[in-house]
mmCIF file of C-alpha atoms in Angstrom:
data_model
loop_
_atom_site.group_PDB
_atom_site.id
_atom_site.type_symbol
_atom_site.label_atom_id
_atom_site.label_comp_id
_atom_site.label_asym_id
_atom_site.label_seq_id
_atom_site.Cartn_x
_atom_site.Cartn_y
_atom_site.Cartn_z
ATOM 1 C CA MET A 1 18.859 25.441 12.430
ATOM 2 C CA ILE A 2 21.138 26.104 15.662
ATOM 3 C CA MET A 3 18.734 23.887 18.124
ATOM 4 C CA LYS A 4 19.009 21.067 15.432
ATOM 5 C CA LYS A 5 23.019 21.390 15.546
ATOM 6 C CA ILE A 6 23.134 21.298 19.721
ATOM 7 C CA ALA A 7 20.764 18.526 19.407
ATOM 8 C CA GLU A 8 22.646 16.589 17.556
ATOM 9 C CA GLU A 9 25.958 17.412 19.077
ATOM 10 C CA THR A 10 24.157 16.194 22.104
ATOM 11 C CA ILE A 11 23.296 12.788 20.594
ATOM 12 C CA ASP A 12 26.368 12.369 19.000
ATOM 13 C CA GLN A 13 28.021 12.686 22.488
ATOM 14 C CA LEU A 14 25.347 10.809 24.162
ATOM 15 C CA ILE A 15 26.112 7.781 21.841
ATOM 16 C CA SER A 16 29.732 7.917 22.593
ATOM 17 C CA ARG A 17 29.180 7.787 26.335
ATOM 18 C CA ALA A 18 26.686 4.951 26.099
ATOM 19 C CA ASP A 19 29.264 3.220 23.701
ATOM 20 C CA SER A 20 31.935 3.684 26.191
ATOM 21 C CA TYR A 21 29.771 2.145 29.369
ATOM 22 C CA VAL A 22 28.745 -0.881 26.908
ATOM 23 C CA SER A 23 32.800 -1.502 26.363
ATOM 24 C CA GLN A 24 32.728 -1.503 30.029
ATOM 25 C CA ASN A 25 29.598 -3.687 30.593
ATOM 26 C CA ARG A 26 28.115 -0.677 32.629
ATOM 27 C CA TRP A 27 24.548 -1.530 31.268
ATOM 28 C CA LEU A 28 22.655 0.572 34.051
ATOM 29 C CA HIS A 29 24.470 3.629 32.944
ATOM 30 C CA ALA A 30 24.226 2.873 28.911
ATOM 31 C CA ILE A 31 20.590 2.100 29.374
ATOM 32 C CA GLN A 32 20.115 5.305 30.890
ATOM 33 C CA ILE A 33 22.385 7.072 28.133
ATOM 34 C CA PHE A 34 20.059 5.426 25.285
ATOM 35 C CA ASP A 35 16.544 6.294 26.900
ATOM 36 C CA GLN A 36 18.021 10.053 27.099
ATOM 37 C CA ILE A 37 19.097 9.583 23.423
ATOM 38 C CA LEU A 38 15.310 8.245 23.021
ATOM 39 C CA ASP A 39 14.218 11.279 24.663
ATOM 40 C CA ILE A 40 15.772 13.961 22.005
ATOM 41 C CA ASP A 41 15.027 11.636 19.102
ATOM 42 C CA GLU A 42 12.726 8.745 19.752
ATOM 43 C CA THR A 43 13.351 7.775 16.063
ATOM 44 C CA TYR A 44 17.140 6.687 16.862
ATOM 45 C CA LEU A 45 16.548 2.439 16.031
ATOM 46 C CA PRO A 46 20.202 1.466 17.470
ATOM 47 C CA ALA A 47 19.254 2.729 20.891
ATOM 48 C CA TYR A 48 16.211 0.471 20.832
ATOM 49 C CA TYR A 49 18.203 -2.619 19.177
ATOM 50 C CA ALA A 50 21.311 -2.090 21.865
ATOM 51 C CA VAL A 51 18.821 -1.775 24.742
ATOM 52 C CA ALA A 52 16.754 -4.850 23.666
ATOM 53 C CA GLU A 53 19.704 -7.253 22.813
ATOM 54 C CA HIS A 54 21.147 -6.459 26.148
ATOM 55 C CA TYR A 55 17.623 -7.575 27.791
ATOM 56 C CA ILE A 56 17.257 -10.335 25.445
ATOM 57 C CA GLY A 57 20.778 -11.462 26.811
ATOM 58 C CA GLN A 58 19.804 -11.195 30.086
ATOM 59 C CA ARG A 59 16.397 -13.024 29.231
ATOM 60 C CA HIS A 60 14.543 -10.100 30.622
ATOM 61 C CA LEU A 61 12.201 -10.723 27.723
ATOM 62 C CA ASP A 62 9.384 -8.159 28.865
ATOM 63 C CA SER A 63 11.767 -5.352 28.891
ATOM 64 C CA ALA A 64 13.235 -6.520 25.555
ATOM 65 C CA GLU A 65 9.560 -6.729 23.683
ATOM 66 C CA ASN A 66 8.581 -3.336 24.981
ATOM 67 C CA TYR A 67 11.650 -1.381 23.600
ATOM 68 C CA LEU A 68 11.117 -3.545 20.366
ATOM 69 C CA LEU A 69 7.763 -2.683 19.891
ATOM 70 C CA ASP A 70 8.341 0.596 20.160
ATOM 71 C CA ALA A 71 10.910 0.759 17.895
ATOM 72 C CA HIS A 72 8.549 -0.943 15.588
ATOM 73 C CA ASP A 73 5.866 1.548 15.797
ATOM 74 C CA VAL A 74 8.812 4.201 14.678
ATOM 75 C CA ASP A 75 9.324 1.870 11.686
ATOM 76 C CA PRO A 76 7.232 -0.980 11.115
ATOM 77 C CA LYS A 77 9.225 -2.723 8.497
ATOM 78 C CA ASP A 78 12.678 -2.366 9.926
ATOM 79 C CA GLU A 79 13.987 -5.868 9.399
ATOM 80 C CA ARG A 80 16.334 -5.986 12.577
ATOM 81 C CA THR A 81 13.228 -4.765 14.676
ATOM 82 C CA LEU A 82 11.001 -7.755 13.070
ATOM 83 C CA PHE A 83 14.091 -10.138 13.631
ATOM 84 C CA LEU A 84 14.698 -9.661 16.992
ATOM 85 C CA LEU A 85 11.014 -9.554 17.871
ATOM 86 C CA GLY A 86 10.959 -13.065 16.203
ATOM 87 C CA ASN A 87 13.928 -13.945 18.534
ATOM 88 C CA VAL A 88 12.152 -13.344 21.896
ATOM 89 C CA SER A 89 8.928 -15.143 20.247
ATOM 90 C CA VAL A 90 11.343 -18.095 19.836
ATOM 91 C CA ILE A 91 12.904 -17.891 23.164
ATOM 92 C CA ARG A 92 9.596 -17.649 24.838
ATOM 93 C CA ASN A 93 8.757 -20.878 22.670
ATOM 94 C CA GLU A 94 5.967 -18.953 20.697
ATOM 95 C CA PRO A 95 7.179 -20.102 17.140
ATOM 96 C CA LYS A 96 3.899 -19.398 15.576
ATOM 97 C CA LYS A 97 4.314 -15.639 16.596
ATOM 98 C CA ALA A 98 8.179 -16.098 15.801
ATOM 99 C CA LEU A 99 7.398 -16.806 12.148
ATOM 100 C CA GLU A 100 4.664 -14.353 12.185
ATOM 101 C CA TRP A 101 7.285 -11.490 12.741
ATOM 102 C CA TYR A 102 10.032 -13.600 10.568
ATOM 103 C CA GLN A 103 7.846 -13.786 7.697
ATOM 104 C CA LYS A 104 7.486 -9.808 7.182
ATOM 105 C CA ILE A 105 11.473 -9.810 6.577
ATOM 106 C CA ASP A 106 12.485 -10.000 2.937
ATOM 107 C CA ILE A 107 14.001 -13.123 3.485
ATOM 108 C CA LYS A 108 14.935 -13.314 -0.477
ATOM 109 C CA ASN A 109 17.214 -10.675 -0.227
ATOM 110 C CA ASN A 110 18.027 -10.268 3.610
ATOM 111 C CA SER A 111 18.420 -13.882 4.638
ATOM 112 C CA SER A 112 21.410 -15.002 6.726
ATOM 113 C CA ALA A 113 22.452 -18.180 9.028
ATOM 114 C CA GLU A 114 20.621 -16.851 12.124
ATOM 115 C CA LEU A 115 17.481 -15.888 10.184
ATOM 116 C CA THR A 116 17.013 -18.956 8.680
ATOM 117 C CA TYR A 117 18.218 -21.077 11.512
ATOM 118 C CA ASN A 118 15.648 -19.758 13.695
ATOM 119 C CA MET A 119 12.739 -19.915 11.132
ATOM 120 C CA GLY A 120 13.828 -23.546 10.938
ATOM 121 C CA LEU A 121 13.822 -24.120 14.860
ATOM 122 C CA ALA A 122 10.176 -22.245 14.805
ATOM 123 C CA ASN A 123 8.794 -24.629 12.234
ATOM 124 C CA MET A 124 10.519 -27.659 14.276
ATOM 125 C CA ARG A 125 8.430 -26.758 17.362
ATOM 126 C CA LEU A 126 5.510 -26.355 15.381
ATOM 127 C CA SER A 127 6.155 -30.140 13.855
ATOM 128 C CA GLN A 128 6.537 -28.498 10.414
ATOM 129 C CA LEU A 129 9.498 -31.080 9.797
ATOM 130 C CA GLN A 130 10.060 -30.565 5.848
ATOM 131 C CA GLU A 131 10.101 -26.806 6.476
ATOM 132 C CA ALA A 132 12.248 -26.696 9.195
ATOM 133 C CA VAL A 133 14.641 -28.868 6.808
ATOM 134 C CA ASP A 134 14.479 -26.573 4.137
ATOM 135 C CA TYR A 135 15.148 -23.328 6.426
ATOM 136 C CA PHE A 136 18.124 -25.066 8.094
ATOM 137 C CA LEU A 137 19.783 -26.188 5.040
ATOM 138 C CA LYS A 138 19.554 -22.231 3.798
ATOM 139 C CA ALA A 139 21.139 -21.777 7.035
ATOM 140 C CA ILE A 140 23.929 -24.397 6.315
ATOM 141 C CA GLU A 141 24.316 -22.631 2.775
ATOM 142 C CA HIS A 142 25.264 -19.021 4.855
ATOM 143 C CA ASP A 143 27.243 -20.732 7.030
ATOM 144 C CA PRO A 144 28.577 -24.257 6.654
ATOM 145 C CA PHE A 145 31.046 -24.288 9.425
ATOM 146 C CA PHE A 146 28.142 -23.952 12.132
ATOM 147 C CA PRO A 147 28.045 -27.381 14.287
ATOM 148 C CA ARG A 148 24.799 -26.652 15.916
ATOM 149 C CA ILE A 149 22.983 -26.330 12.676
ATOM 150 C CA HIS A 150 24.236 -29.796 11.712
ATOM 151 C CA GLU A 151 23.236 -31.088 14.530
ATOM 152 C CA ILE A 152 19.501 -29.622 14.776
ATOM 153 C CA LEU A 153 19.410 -30.863 10.814
ATOM 154 C CA ALA A 154 20.067 -34.581 11.996
ATOM 155 C CA GLU A 155 17.542 -34.242 14.597
ATOM 156 C CA ALA A 156 14.793 -33.120 12.217
ATOM 157 C CA TYR A 157 15.973 -35.996 9.576
ATOM 158 C CA ILE A 158 15.596 -38.342 12.510
ATOM 159 C CA GLN A 159 12.219 -37.256 13.235
ATOM 160 C CA LEU A 160 11.613 -37.712 9.217
ATOM 161 C CA ASN A 161 13.064 -41.371 9.606
ATOM 162 C CA GLN A 162 15.820 -39.703 7.174
ATOM 163 C CA LEU A 163 18.461 -42.057 8.618
ATOM 164 C CA LYS A 164 21.189 -41.540 5.780
ATOM 165 C CA GLU A 165 20.352 -37.500 5.948
ATOM 166 C CA ALA A 166 20.933 -37.732 9.475
ATOM 167 C CA SER A 167 24.151 -39.751 9.630
ATOM 168 C CA GLU A 168 25.630 -37.425 7.123
ATOM 169 C CA CYS A 169 24.503 -34.433 9.351
ATOM 170 C CA VAL A 170 26.025 -36.050 12.345
ATOM 171 C CA LYS A 171 29.325 -36.645 10.884
ATOM 172 C CA GLU A 172 29.688 -33.433 9.551
ATOM 173 C CA ALA A 173 28.756 -31.876 13.016
ATOM 174 C CA ILE A 174 31.294 -33.803 14.975
ATOM 175 C CA ARG A 175 34.110 -33.421 12.407
ATOM 176 C CA GLN A 176 33.585 -29.955 13.059
ATOM 177 C CA ASP A 177 33.176 -30.027 17.095
ATOM 178 C CA PRO A 178 34.660 -33.183 18.332
ATOM 179 C CA THR A 179 33.771 -32.346 21.848
ATOM 180 C CA SER A 180 30.018 -31.835 21.453
ATOM 181 C CA PRO A 181 28.203 -34.610 23.372
ATOM 182 C CA HIS A 182 25.216 -33.880 21.399
ATOM 183 C CA GLY A 183 26.746 -34.828 18.229
ATOM 184 C CA TYR A 184 27.488 -38.433 20.212
ATOM 185 C CA THR A 185 23.607 -38.668 21.200
ATOM 186 C CA LEU A 186 22.312 -38.044 18.041
ATOM 187 C CA THR A 187 24.686 -40.602 16.616
ATOM 188 C CA GLY A 188 23.526 -43.113 19.632
ATOM 189 C CA HIS A 189 19.720 -42.265 18.174
ATOM 190 C CA VAL A 190 20.626 -42.888 14.272
ATOM 191 C CA PHE A 191 22.182 -46.274 15.377
ATOM 192 C CA ILE A 192 19.291 -47.348 17.689
ATOM 193 C CA ARG A 193 16.820 -46.561 14.962
ATOM 194 C CA ARG A 194 18.728 -48.861 12.412
ATOM 195 C CA GLY A 195 18.896 -51.638 15.244
ATOM 196 C CA LEU A 196 22.066 -51.227 15.463
ATOM 197 C CA THR A 197 22.218 -51.296 19.681
ATOM 198 C CA ARG A 198 25.917 -51.893 20.188
ATOM 199 C CA ARG A 199 27.097 -48.967 18.447
ATOM 200 C CA ALA A 200 24.305 -46.758 20.090
ATOM 201 C CA LYS A 201 25.381 -47.999 23.212
ATOM 202 C CA GLU A 202 29.121 -46.875 22.362
ATOM 203 C CA SER A 203 27.815 -43.431 21.037
ATOM 204 C CA PHE A 204 25.726 -43.225 23.810
ATOM 205 C CA GLU A 205 28.586 -43.848 26.319
ATOM 206 C CA SER A 206 30.771 -41.334 24.494
ATOM 207 C CA ALA A 207 28.464 -38.516 24.804
ATOM 208 C CA ILE A 208 28.526 -39.294 28.583
ATOM 209 C CA GLN A 209 32.298 -39.383 28.785
ATOM 210 C CA LEU A 210 31.937 -35.571 27.411
ATOM 211 C CA ASP A 211 29.374 -34.319 29.526
ATOM 212 C CA ALA A 212 28.165 -36.552 32.483
ATOM 213 C CA LYS A 213 25.240 -34.393 33.070
ATOM 214 C CA ASN A 214 23.846 -35.187 29.682
ATOM 215 C CA ALA A 215 20.296 -36.531 30.253
ATOM 216 C CA GLN A 216 19.720 -37.298 27.026
ATOM 217 C CA ALA A 217 22.515 -39.320 26.465
ATOM 218 C CA PHE A 218 21.372 -41.546 29.575
ATOM 219 C CA HIS A 219 18.113 -41.435 28.592
ATOM 220 C CA GLY A 220 19.048 -43.141 25.080
ATOM 221 C CA LEU A 221 21.700 -45.364 26.745
ATOM 222 C CA GLY A 222 18.676 -46.499 29.518
ATOM 223 C CA MET A 223 16.410 -47.293 26.406
ATOM 224 C CA THR A 224 18.997 -49.081 24.264
ATOM 225 C CA LEU A 225 20.402 -51.279 27.741
ATOM 226 C CA LEU A 226 16.811 -52.141 27.667
ATOM 227 C CA GLN A 227 16.643 -53.237 24.435
ATOM 228 C CA MET A 228 19.694 -55.567 24.837
ATOM 229 C CA ASP A 229 17.907 -57.151 27.807
ATOM 230 C CA GLU A 230 19.962 -55.294 30.246
ATOM 231 C CA ILE A 231 16.939 -54.643 32.130
ATOM 232 C CA ASP A 232 18.692 -53.616 35.883
ATOM 233 C CA GLU A 233 21.108 -51.580 34.189
ATOM 234 C CA GLY A 234 18.609 -49.696 31.536
ATOM 235 C CA ILE A 235 16.697 -48.708 34.292
ATOM 236 C CA ASN A 236 19.339 -47.458 36.219
ATOM 237 C CA LYS A 237 20.698 -45.070 33.564
ATOM 238 C CA LEU A 238 16.577 -43.666 33.032
ATOM 239 C CA GLU A 239 16.760 -42.903 36.843
ATOM 240 C CA LYS A 240 19.875 -41.113 36.159
ATOM 241 C CA ALA A 241 18.255 -39.353 33.688
ATOM 242 C CA VAL A 242 15.247 -38.200 35.542
ATOM 243 C CA GLU A 243 17.575 -37.337 38.034
ATOM 244 C CA LEU A 244 19.463 -34.804 35.879
ATOM 245 C CA ASP A 245 16.410 -33.633 33.950
ATOM 246 C CA PRO A 246 13.188 -34.108 36.249
ATOM 247 C CA LYS A 247 11.328 -31.770 33.962
ATOM 248 C CA ASN A 248 11.493 -34.258 30.976
ATOM 249 C CA LEU A 249 8.232 -36.056 30.167
ATOM 250 C CA PRO A 250 9.546 -38.330 27.942
ATOM 251 C CA ILE A 251 12.021 -39.635 30.344
ATOM 252 C CA ARG A 252 10.075 -40.175 32.910
ATOM 253 C CA MET A 253 7.329 -41.849 30.940
ATOM 254 C CA ASP A 254 9.931 -44.276 29.678
ATOM 255 C CA LEU A 255 11.073 -44.836 33.364
ATOM 256 C CA SER A 256 7.646 -45.730 34.551
ATOM 257 C CA MET A 257 6.815 -47.855 31.451
ATOM 258 C CA SER A 258 9.939 -49.628 32.349
ATOM 259 C CA TYR A 259 9.193 -50.079 36.132
ATOM 260 C CA ILE A 260 5.749 -51.743 35.238
ATOM 261 C CA ARG A 261 7.280 -53.928 32.140
ATOM 262 C CA SER A 262 9.541 -55.265 35.390
ATOM 263 C CA ASN A 263 6.788 -55.728 37.691
ATOM 264 C CA ARG A 264 7.897 -52.736 39.631
ATOM 265 C CA PHE A 265 4.350 -51.399 40.304
ATOM 266 C CA SER A 266 4.685 -49.188 43.157
ATOM 267 C CA ASP A 267 8.178 -47.645 41.945
ATOM 268 C CA ALA A 268 6.166 -46.503 38.923
ATOM 269 C CA LEU A 269 3.097 -45.264 40.870
ATOM 270 C CA SER A 270 5.639 -43.364 42.661
ATOM 271 C CA GLN A 271 7.366 -42.206 39.337
ATOM 272 C CA LEU A 272 4.316 -40.965 38.240
ATOM 273 C CA LYS A 273 2.648 -39.250 41.211
ATOM 274 C CA SER A 274 5.669 -37.652 40.996
ATOM 275 C CA ALA A 275 5.483 -36.875 37.695
ATOM 276 C CA GLU A 276 2.124 -35.403 37.986
ATOM 277 C CA GLN A 277 3.177 -32.656 40.091
ATOM 278 C CA SER A 278 5.206 -31.601 37.191
ATOM 279 C CA PHE A 279 2.296 -32.056 34.859
ATOM 280 C CA PRO A 280 -1.173 -31.972 36.485
ATOM 281 C CA LYS A 281 -2.972 -31.730 33.299
ATOM 282 C CA ASN A 282 -1.143 -34.526 31.365
ATOM 283 C CA GLN A 283 -3.974 -36.724 30.647
ATOM 284 C CA TRP A 284 -1.337 -39.946 29.598
ATOM 285 C CA ILE A 285 -0.058 -39.785 33.725
ATOM 286 C CA LYS A 286 -3.957 -39.818 35.046
ATOM 287 C CA ASN A 287 -5.025 -42.489 32.652
ATOM 288 C CA VAL A 288 -1.440 -45.077 33.634
ATOM 289 C CA ILE A 289 -2.253 -43.991 37.409
ATOM 290 C CA SER A 290 -5.473 -44.827 37.004
ATOM 291 C CA ARG A 291 -5.085 -48.320 35.518
ATOM 292 C CA LEU A 292 -2.459 -49.252 37.872
ATOM 293 C CA ARG A 293 -4.841 -48.691 41.051
ATOM 294 C CA LYS A 294 -7.607 -50.230 39.477
ATOM 295 C CA ASN A 295 -5.974 -53.470 37.829
ATOM 296 C CA VAL A 296 -2.665 -53.941 39.737
ATOM 297 C CA LEU A 297 -2.988 -52.134 43.333
ATOM 298 C CA SER A 298 -6.362 -52.522 44.245
#
């Protein structure tokens, strides 16, 4: 009994010290203290949470996962642990694994905006768009004043070609955050799907005014200008989009095809060969390069 009391007092003191270090953002010291706590009581789950959440914030995902798996060994049904393990998988772009963790949580009785948002995000990455929409709507029920949820719900609706619903979501996102460039980018995509190219152009330009490094807005603006037969200016905007986001394959593909349609075959080949360095296994790139060399540049 005396030893147990000493241990409890020691843990209380260590927790106080760890919390103090956390408040000072001295995480190296805090983690050492949390490890000491776990040496005394390996079932103290808040220590696992604290360290794992810090590592998640720093994108040290392997370290975060190690702590969370240890916590999972302590209590396989602990929902905070399951939630954080799912979050690690979302960040790693492992949506199937993320859903496996999330689905172990009693969502009916223990739901939240963040949980349902992340489940929607995982479903969206698996192209399970209707499931994604359902979870995003649940997230909005929990937190209707969260512009990002309205934006990503609009993205899902756009992919489903449900443009009326997408437009309503984007309007609400912009109403909540008028400074969000992504909201105006999405508005542009809704307009371009409706064939309203001039209004799409204005929306993409508004997005760029808010964020001059918005590759998606330059991409949308470039494609809109091409539809308006402003070919040179459209290609110029697509080139800017590639400059801002060189690892975005759809942008590179659209720029390459715009070169081909403008009979700028050497530029197309150069763009495709550059893209191939980033995406060496992409069969579409290989096929277009092969056709260019065989039919045009031979």
